Structure formats: C-alpha cells, structure tokens
Coordinates of C-alpha atoms in Angstrom, one line a residue:
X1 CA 222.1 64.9 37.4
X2 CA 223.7 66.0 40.5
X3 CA 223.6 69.6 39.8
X4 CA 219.8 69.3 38.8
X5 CA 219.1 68.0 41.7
X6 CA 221.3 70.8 43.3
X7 CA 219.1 73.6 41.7
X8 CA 215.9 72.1 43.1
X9 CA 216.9 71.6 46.4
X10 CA 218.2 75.6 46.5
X11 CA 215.0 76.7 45.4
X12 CA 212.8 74.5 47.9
X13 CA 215.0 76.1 50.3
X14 CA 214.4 79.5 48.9
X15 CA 210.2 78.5 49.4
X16 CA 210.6 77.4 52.8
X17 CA 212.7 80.9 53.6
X18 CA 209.3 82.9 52.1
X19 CA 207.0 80.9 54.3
X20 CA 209.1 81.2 56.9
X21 CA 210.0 84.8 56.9
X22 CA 206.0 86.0 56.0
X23 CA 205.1 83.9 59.4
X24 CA 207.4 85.7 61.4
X25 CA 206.4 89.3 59.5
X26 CA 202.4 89.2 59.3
X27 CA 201.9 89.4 63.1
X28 CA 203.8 92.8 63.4
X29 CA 202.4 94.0 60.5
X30 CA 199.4 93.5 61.4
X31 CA 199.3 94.9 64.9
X32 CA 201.6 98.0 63.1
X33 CA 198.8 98.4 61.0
X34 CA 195.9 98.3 63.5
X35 CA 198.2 100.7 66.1
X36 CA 198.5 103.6 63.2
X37 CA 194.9 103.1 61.5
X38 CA 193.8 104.0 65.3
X39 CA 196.7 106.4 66.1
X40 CA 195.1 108.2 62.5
X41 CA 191.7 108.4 63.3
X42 CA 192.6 109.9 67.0
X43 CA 194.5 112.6 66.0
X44 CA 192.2 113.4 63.3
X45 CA 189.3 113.8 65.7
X46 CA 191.5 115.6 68.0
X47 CA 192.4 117.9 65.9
X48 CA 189.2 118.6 63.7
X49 CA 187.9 118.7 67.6
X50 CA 190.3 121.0 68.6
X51 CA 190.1 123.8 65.5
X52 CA 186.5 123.3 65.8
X53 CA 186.0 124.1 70.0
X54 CA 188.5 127.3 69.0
X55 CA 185.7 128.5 66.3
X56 CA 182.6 127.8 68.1
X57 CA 185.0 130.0 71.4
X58 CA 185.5 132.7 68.6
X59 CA 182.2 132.2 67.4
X60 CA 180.6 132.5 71.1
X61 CA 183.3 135.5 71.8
X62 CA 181.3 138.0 68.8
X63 CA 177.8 136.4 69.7
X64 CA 178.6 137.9 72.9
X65 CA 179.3 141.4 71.2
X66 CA 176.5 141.7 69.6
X67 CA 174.8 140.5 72.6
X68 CA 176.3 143.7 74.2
X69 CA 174.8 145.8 71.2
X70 CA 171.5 144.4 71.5
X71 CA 171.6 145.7 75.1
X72 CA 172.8 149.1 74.1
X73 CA 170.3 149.4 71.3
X74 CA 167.5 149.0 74.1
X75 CA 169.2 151.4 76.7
X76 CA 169.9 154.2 74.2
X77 CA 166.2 153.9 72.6
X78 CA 164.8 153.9 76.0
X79 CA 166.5 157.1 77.1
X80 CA 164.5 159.8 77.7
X81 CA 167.2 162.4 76.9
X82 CA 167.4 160.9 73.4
X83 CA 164.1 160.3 73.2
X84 CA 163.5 163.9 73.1
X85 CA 166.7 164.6 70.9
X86 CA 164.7 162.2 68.1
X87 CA 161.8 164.9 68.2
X88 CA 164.2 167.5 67.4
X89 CA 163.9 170.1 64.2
X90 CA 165.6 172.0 62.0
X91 CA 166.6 175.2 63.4
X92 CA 168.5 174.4 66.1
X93 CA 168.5 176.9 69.0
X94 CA 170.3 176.9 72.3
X95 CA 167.7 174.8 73.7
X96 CA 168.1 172.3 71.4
X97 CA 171.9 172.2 71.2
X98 CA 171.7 171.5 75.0
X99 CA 170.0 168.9 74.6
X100 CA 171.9 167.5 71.4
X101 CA 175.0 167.7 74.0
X102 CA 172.7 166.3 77.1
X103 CA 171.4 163.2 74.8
X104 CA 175.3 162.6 73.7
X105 CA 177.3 162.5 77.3
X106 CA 174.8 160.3 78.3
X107 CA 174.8 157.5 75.0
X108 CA 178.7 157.8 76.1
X109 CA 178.4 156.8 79.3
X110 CA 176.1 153.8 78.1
X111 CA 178.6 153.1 75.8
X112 CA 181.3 153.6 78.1
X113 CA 184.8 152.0 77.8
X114 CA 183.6 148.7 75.9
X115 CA 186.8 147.0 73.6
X116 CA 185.2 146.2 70.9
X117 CA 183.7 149.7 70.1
X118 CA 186.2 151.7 68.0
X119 CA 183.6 154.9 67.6
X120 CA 180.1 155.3 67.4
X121 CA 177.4 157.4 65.6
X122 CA 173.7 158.1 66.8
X123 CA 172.0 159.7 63.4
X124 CA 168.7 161.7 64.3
X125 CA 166.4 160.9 61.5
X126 CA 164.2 164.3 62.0
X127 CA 167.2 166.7 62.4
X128 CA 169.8 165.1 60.4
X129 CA 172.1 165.7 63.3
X130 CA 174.8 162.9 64.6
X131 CA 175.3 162.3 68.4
X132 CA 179.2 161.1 68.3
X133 CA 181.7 160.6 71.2
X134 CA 182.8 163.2 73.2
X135 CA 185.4 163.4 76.1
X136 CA 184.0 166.2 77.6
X137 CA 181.8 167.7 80.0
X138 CA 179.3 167.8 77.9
X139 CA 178.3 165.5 74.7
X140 CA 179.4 165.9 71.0
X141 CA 177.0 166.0 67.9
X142 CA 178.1 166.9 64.3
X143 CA 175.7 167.7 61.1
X144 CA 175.2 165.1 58.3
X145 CA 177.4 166.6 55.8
X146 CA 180.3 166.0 58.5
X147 CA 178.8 162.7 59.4
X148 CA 179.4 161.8 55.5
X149 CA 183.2 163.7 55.5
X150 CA 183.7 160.9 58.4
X151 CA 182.6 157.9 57.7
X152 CA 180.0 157.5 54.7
X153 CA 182.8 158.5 52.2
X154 CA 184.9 156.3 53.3
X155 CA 182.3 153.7 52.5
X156 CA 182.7 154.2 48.9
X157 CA 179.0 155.6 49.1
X158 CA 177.5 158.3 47.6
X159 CA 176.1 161.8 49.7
X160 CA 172.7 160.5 48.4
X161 CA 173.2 157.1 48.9
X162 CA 174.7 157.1 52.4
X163 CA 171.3 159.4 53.2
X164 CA 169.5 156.8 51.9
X165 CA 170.9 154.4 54.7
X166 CA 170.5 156.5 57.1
X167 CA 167.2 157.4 56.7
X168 CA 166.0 153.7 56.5
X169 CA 165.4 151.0 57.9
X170 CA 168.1 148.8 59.0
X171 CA 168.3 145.9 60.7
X172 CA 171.9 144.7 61.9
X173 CA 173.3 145.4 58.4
X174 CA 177.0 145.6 58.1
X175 CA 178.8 148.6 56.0
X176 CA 182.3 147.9 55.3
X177 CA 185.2 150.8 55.1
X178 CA 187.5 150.1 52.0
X179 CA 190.2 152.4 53.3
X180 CA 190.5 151.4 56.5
X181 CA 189.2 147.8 56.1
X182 CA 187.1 147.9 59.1
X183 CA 183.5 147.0 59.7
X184 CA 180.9 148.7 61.5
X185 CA 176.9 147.2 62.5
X186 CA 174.2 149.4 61.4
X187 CA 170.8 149.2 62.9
X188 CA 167.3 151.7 63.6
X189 CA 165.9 152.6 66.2
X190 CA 163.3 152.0 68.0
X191 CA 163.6 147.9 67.7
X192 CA 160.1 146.5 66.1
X193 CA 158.8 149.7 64.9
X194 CA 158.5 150.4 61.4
X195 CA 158.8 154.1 62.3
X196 CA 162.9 155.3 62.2
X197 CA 163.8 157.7 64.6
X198 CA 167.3 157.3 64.3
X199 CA 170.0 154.8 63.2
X200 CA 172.5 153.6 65.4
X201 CA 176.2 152.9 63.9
X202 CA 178.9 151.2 66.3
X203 CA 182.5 150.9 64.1
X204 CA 184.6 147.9 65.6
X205 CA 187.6 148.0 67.0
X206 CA 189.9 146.1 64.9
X207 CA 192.7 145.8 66.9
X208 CA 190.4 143.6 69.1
X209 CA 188.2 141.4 65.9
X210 CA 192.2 140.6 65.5
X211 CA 193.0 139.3 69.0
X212 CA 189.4 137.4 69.2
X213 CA 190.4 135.6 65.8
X214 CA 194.1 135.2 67.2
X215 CA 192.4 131.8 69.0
X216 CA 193.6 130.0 66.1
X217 CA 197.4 130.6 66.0
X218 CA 198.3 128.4 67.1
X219 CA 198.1 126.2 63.9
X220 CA 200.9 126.8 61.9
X221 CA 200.5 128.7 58.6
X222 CA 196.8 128.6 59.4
X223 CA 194.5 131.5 58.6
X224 CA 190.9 133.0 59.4
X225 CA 188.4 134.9 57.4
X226 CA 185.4 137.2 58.8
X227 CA 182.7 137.7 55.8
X228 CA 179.2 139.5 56.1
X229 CA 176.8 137.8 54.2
X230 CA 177.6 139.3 50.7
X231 CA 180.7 137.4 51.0
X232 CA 182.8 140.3 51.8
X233 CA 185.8 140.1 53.6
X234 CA 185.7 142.1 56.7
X235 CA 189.2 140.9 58.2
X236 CA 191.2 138.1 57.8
X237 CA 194.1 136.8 60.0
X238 CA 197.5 135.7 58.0
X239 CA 195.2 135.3 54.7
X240 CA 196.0 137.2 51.6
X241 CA 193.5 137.3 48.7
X242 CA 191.2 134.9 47.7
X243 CA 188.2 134.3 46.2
X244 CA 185.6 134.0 48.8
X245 CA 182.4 133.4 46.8
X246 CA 183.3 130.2 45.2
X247 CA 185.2 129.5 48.9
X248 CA 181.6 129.7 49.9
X249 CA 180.2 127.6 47.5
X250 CA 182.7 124.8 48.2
X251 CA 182.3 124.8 51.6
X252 CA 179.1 124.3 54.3
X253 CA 178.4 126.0 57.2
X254 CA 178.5 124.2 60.7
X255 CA 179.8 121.0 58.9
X256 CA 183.4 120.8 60.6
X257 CA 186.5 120.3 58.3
X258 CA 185.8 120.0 54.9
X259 CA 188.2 120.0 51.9
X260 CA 188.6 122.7 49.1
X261 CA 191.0 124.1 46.8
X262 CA 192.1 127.6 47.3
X263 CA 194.8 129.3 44.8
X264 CA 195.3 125.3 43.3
X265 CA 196.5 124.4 47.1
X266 CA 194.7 121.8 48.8
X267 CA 193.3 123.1 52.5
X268 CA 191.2 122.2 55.2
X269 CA 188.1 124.6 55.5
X270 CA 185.5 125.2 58.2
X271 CA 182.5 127.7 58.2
X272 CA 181.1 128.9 61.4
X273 CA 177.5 131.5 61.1
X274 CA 176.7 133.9 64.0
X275 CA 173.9 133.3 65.5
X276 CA 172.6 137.1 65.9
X277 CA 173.9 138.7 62.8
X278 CA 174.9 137.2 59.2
X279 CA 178.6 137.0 59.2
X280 CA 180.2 134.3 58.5
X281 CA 183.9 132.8 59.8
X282 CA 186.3 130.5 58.1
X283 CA 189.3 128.5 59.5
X284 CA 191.5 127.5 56.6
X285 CA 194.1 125.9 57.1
X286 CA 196.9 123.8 54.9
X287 CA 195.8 120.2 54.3
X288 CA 199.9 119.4 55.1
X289 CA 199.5 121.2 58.5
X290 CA 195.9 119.7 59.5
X291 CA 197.3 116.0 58.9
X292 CA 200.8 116.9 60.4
X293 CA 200.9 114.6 63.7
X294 CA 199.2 111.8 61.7
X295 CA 202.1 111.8 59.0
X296 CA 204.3 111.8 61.8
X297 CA 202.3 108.5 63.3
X298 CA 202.9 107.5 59.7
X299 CA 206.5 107.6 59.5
X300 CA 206.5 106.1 63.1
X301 CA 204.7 103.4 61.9
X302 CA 207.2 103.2 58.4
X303 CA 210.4 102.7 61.2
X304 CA 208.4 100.2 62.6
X305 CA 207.4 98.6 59.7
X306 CA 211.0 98.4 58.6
X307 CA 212.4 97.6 61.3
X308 CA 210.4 94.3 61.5
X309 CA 211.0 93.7 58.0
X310 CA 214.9 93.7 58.5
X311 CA 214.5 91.6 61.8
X312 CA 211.8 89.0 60.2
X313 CA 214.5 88.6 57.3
X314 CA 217.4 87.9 59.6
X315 CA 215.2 85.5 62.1
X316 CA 213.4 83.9 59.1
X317 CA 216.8 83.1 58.0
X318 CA 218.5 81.8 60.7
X319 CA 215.4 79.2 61.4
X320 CA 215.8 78.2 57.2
X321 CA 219.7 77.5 57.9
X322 CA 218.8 75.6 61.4
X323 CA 216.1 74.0 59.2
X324 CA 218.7 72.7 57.2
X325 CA 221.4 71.8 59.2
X326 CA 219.0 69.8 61.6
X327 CA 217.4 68.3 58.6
X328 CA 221.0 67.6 57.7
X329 CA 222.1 66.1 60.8
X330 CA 218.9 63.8 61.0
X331 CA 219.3 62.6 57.4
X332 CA 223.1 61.5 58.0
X333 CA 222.0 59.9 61.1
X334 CA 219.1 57.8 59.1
X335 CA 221.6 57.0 56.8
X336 CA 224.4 55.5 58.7
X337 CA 221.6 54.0 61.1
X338 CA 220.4 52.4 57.3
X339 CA 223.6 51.3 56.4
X340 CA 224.9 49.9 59.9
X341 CA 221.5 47.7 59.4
X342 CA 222.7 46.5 56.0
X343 CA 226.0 45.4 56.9
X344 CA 224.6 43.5 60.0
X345 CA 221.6 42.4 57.7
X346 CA 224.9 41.4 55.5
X347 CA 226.9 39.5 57.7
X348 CA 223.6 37.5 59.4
X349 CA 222.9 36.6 55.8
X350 CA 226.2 35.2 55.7
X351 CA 226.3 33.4 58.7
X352 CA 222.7 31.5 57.2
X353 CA 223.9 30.6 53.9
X354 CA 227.0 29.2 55.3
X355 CA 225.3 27.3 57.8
X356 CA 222.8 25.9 55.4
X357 CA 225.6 25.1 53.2
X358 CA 227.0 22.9 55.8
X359 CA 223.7 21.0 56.7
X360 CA 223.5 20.2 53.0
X361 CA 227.3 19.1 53.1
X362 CA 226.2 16.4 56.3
X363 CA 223.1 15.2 54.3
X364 CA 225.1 14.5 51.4
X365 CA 227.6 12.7 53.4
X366 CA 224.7 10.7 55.4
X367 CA 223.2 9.9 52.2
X368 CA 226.5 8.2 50.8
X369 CA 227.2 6.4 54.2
X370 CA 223.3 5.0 54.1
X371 CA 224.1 4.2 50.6
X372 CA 227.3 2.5 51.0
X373 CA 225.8 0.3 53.9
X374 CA 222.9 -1.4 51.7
X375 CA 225.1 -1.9 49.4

C-alpha cells in the first residue's frame, strides 16, 4: 500500500511540473511567435518592394530610350535634307550621291553619341538605298543588297523577306539577330501616314541593355529576362535556357512576385511591360534567395524558441521541487502541531477522569458515613 500510494503521488507531481512548466513557456512563445510572424511579413514586403522599385527603375530607364527614339523619329522625318533623299530615284547621279552623303552626316549628328545606339540604318523606300553611320566629313549610304550582307542575313531572313520589311509598314517592331543575340527597333517613316518613305532601324547597344538590367545584382543567383512580345528572348542577365512561353503563361504582368516553376526549381517571378513598345522584362529569382532574411528571422526565432524551452524546463522545475519541499515543511508542521494537541488533549483527559474518579470515591464515602449515622 505504501508504494501505491508512492506511484500516485510521483505522478501528481509529474502533472503539477506540466502545468507549471506550460505557464512559465506560453508567454514567450507567444510574444516569439507574434515578433517573427511580423519580422516575416516585413521583410517580405521589403523585399518584394525592393526587386519591384529596381524593375519599375529598369523599366523607366528603356521607356526613356525609346522616348529618345520617338524624338529622333520626328527630327530625322522632319529633315529637309532627308526629306529630299526619300524622293530619290534610281540612277543615282553625282547630284544625288551628294545628297545621299548630305542626308547621312546630318541623321548622324541627330543621332550623335547616344549609349544605347550600337548602329543605325535609314532605308529609302524609293531608291532602295541605306543612309548608315559615317565618321567622316561627309555621310555614308550603302545599296540594299549590302544592307541585307549586314544585317538582314543575320536575321535568319530571307533577300525577299527582309525586302518585304523594309518596304512596309512598321510600327516599333523588334527584329532579333540570332548570331549576335542583339535586338534592334524597326519603325516607318513618316509617323501616322500610311504612305512609307523610309524605315528607320536603330540596333542596341548591348553592352549597355546589360548594365541597365545589372540593377538587379544585387540579389544573389538572381537573373533577368528581356522578351519582345513573341516571347523571344532578347537578352537575359545570369539566365540560361528556359522555356519562356509557358514562363509567360504562368506568370502576370505588373502583378509583383508571383510563384512558378522553372527547370522543376521553385522561383520567384515578376513581369514588368514597357509602356511604349511590347517588350516584356522578368526578374526571376530563387524562391531560397527571395525568402533568405526571413529564414534567417526563422532560425532567430528557433534559438529563441529553444532557449525558453530549456529555461521554462529548468524554472518550472525548480518551483515543482520548492512546491514540494514547502508543501513538505507545512505538512510536518500540521502534523506535530496535530499530535502536540493530542497528547495535551491526552493528558487533560486524564487529569478529568481522575478527578471525577475521586468525587465518586467522596460520595461513596459520604453515602456510608450518612448511612452509618441513621443506623
């Protein structure tokens, strides 16, 4: 019976520990919990603000280029030099290549020194002649067939086909060299006519599309994507090869930081449009990366977590073994308060009988004196 009773003290003990312990442990927890659910959704607006401010900058930087060749487009239109150059026909003559030269010194210094032209091409729809750049005194034009040797070819287009352009009318389209993997803005002149005089082609730089998408390196492993609306890749930025149609079906433009799968890895996508012309720009970057500074809240908050736990076991302890030893003391002091009573309670009870023992003694003794006397 004593160890039963043993076994069922230990485990009220091992109750009153629990109770004790989760007391202690939920107030931590629960202000741990609150701090990193907080610390979490910071960070992740900081740093879907962040990525997004950087695309809308990158966004804004080749708005502003195009900007630039919207302005050319009416300077070089408006020309009166090339105006007359349009008019030109087939033969040319010495008039005609002096003006040819005139038309092209001057579209160059339009055109200038501006960073994110790599070359440009003024096609004469009436002549078949190309105005092209020229360090010179005097301007430089070349025929068709070297207009096609320089560029069109390179294209991946047909002679026929890349005359076919040409000759058209185009509207901010976007032709894409394979060989080179540059892109180049296409557009006729003049603007809002349905008559083409010429066609206007200005080949980007590259080097500078590179440092404009650069904004974004500083996210580790991240990449960037430039795509025309045919969901061509124009240039990318520490990308390889993916599959940018069904990228583009995943994900919506001007929707910030979705997620997508790309090559079976889980990324963070998000799909800027240019305003002026239909290309399109995606951030990508690893889902691993994005949440980064929130997993490292998280394992801030794990420490912390643990940390309480190991201090709410020892204190939860230590107030279960004072528990008990006060308990302890208090119950020995009940009981020898208890038994001090009883052995007083004892000893009065003593004193009573005795006494009462003796009265009856007297009144015995009385009655046999009264007794004898009648007698």
């Amino acid at each position: 019976m004593k160890r039963l009773k043993r076994v069922r003290w230990t485990v009220q003990d091992i109750k009153e520990w629990i109770v004790s312990y989760l007391v202690i442990l939920i107030i931590p927890i629960v202000i741990c919990s609150v701090f990193f659910l907080y610390t979490y959704f910071v960070i992740w607006e900081e740093t879907r603000d962040s990525n997004t401010a950087a695309m809308q900058l990158i966004a804004s930087e080749l708005d502003t280029i195009f900007e630039e060749a919207k302005l050319l487009e009416y300077s070089i239109q408006n020309n009166r030099t090339v105006k007359e150059t349009a008019k030109i026909s087939m033969p040319l003559n010495a008039d005609k290549r002096f003006l040819l030269s005139k038309a092209g010194k001057e579209v160059t210094s339009y055109i200038g020194s501006k960073k994110w032209i790599n070359s440009w091409y003024v096609f004469l729809t009436e002549s078949e002649m190309c105005l092209i750049p020229s360090e010179g005194y005097l301007g430089a034009y070349v025929t068709f067939d070297e207009l096609y040797k320089r560029f069109g070819q390179n294209c991946g287009l047909s002679k026929e086909d890349w005359k076919v352009i040409l000759k058209q009318q185009n509207k901010r389209e976007i032709l894409y060299n394979s060989n080179s993997r540059t892109f180049s803005y296409i557009t006729s002149l003049p603007i809002r006519s349905s008559l083409v005089t010429m066609n206007i082609i200005f080949e980007f730089n590259s080097d500078y599309v590179q440092k404009t998408l650069s904004h974004l390196d500083y996210m580790k492993n991240s990449g960037i994507i430039l795509a025309d609306g045919d969901n061509r890749v124009l240039t990318s930025r520490n990308m390889g090869d993916i599959d940018i149609e069904m990228l583009s079906e995943q994900i919506h433009a001007d929707a910030g930081y979705q997620t997508a799968f790309i090559n079976k890895e889980k990324v963070m996508v998000s799909c800027v449009e240019s305003k002026h012309i239909g290309l399109k720009m995606f951030s990508i970057i690893p889902y691993e990366e994005f949440w980064k500074k929130a997993y490292e809240s998280l394992s801030s908050f794990l420490l912390a977590l643990f940390l309480c736990i190991l201090s709410g076991t020892g204190v939860a302890y230590f107030f279960s073994i004072g528990k008990q030893q006060t308990w302890g003391k208090f119950k020995r002091i009940v009981s020898r308060k208890l038994e001090n009573n009883t052995e007083s309670l004892r000893f009065r009870n003593k004193e009573v009988a005795t006494a009462i023992e003796n009265i009856v003694q007297e009144y015995d003794t009385m009655q046999k004196q009264l007794t004898s006397v009648d007698s």
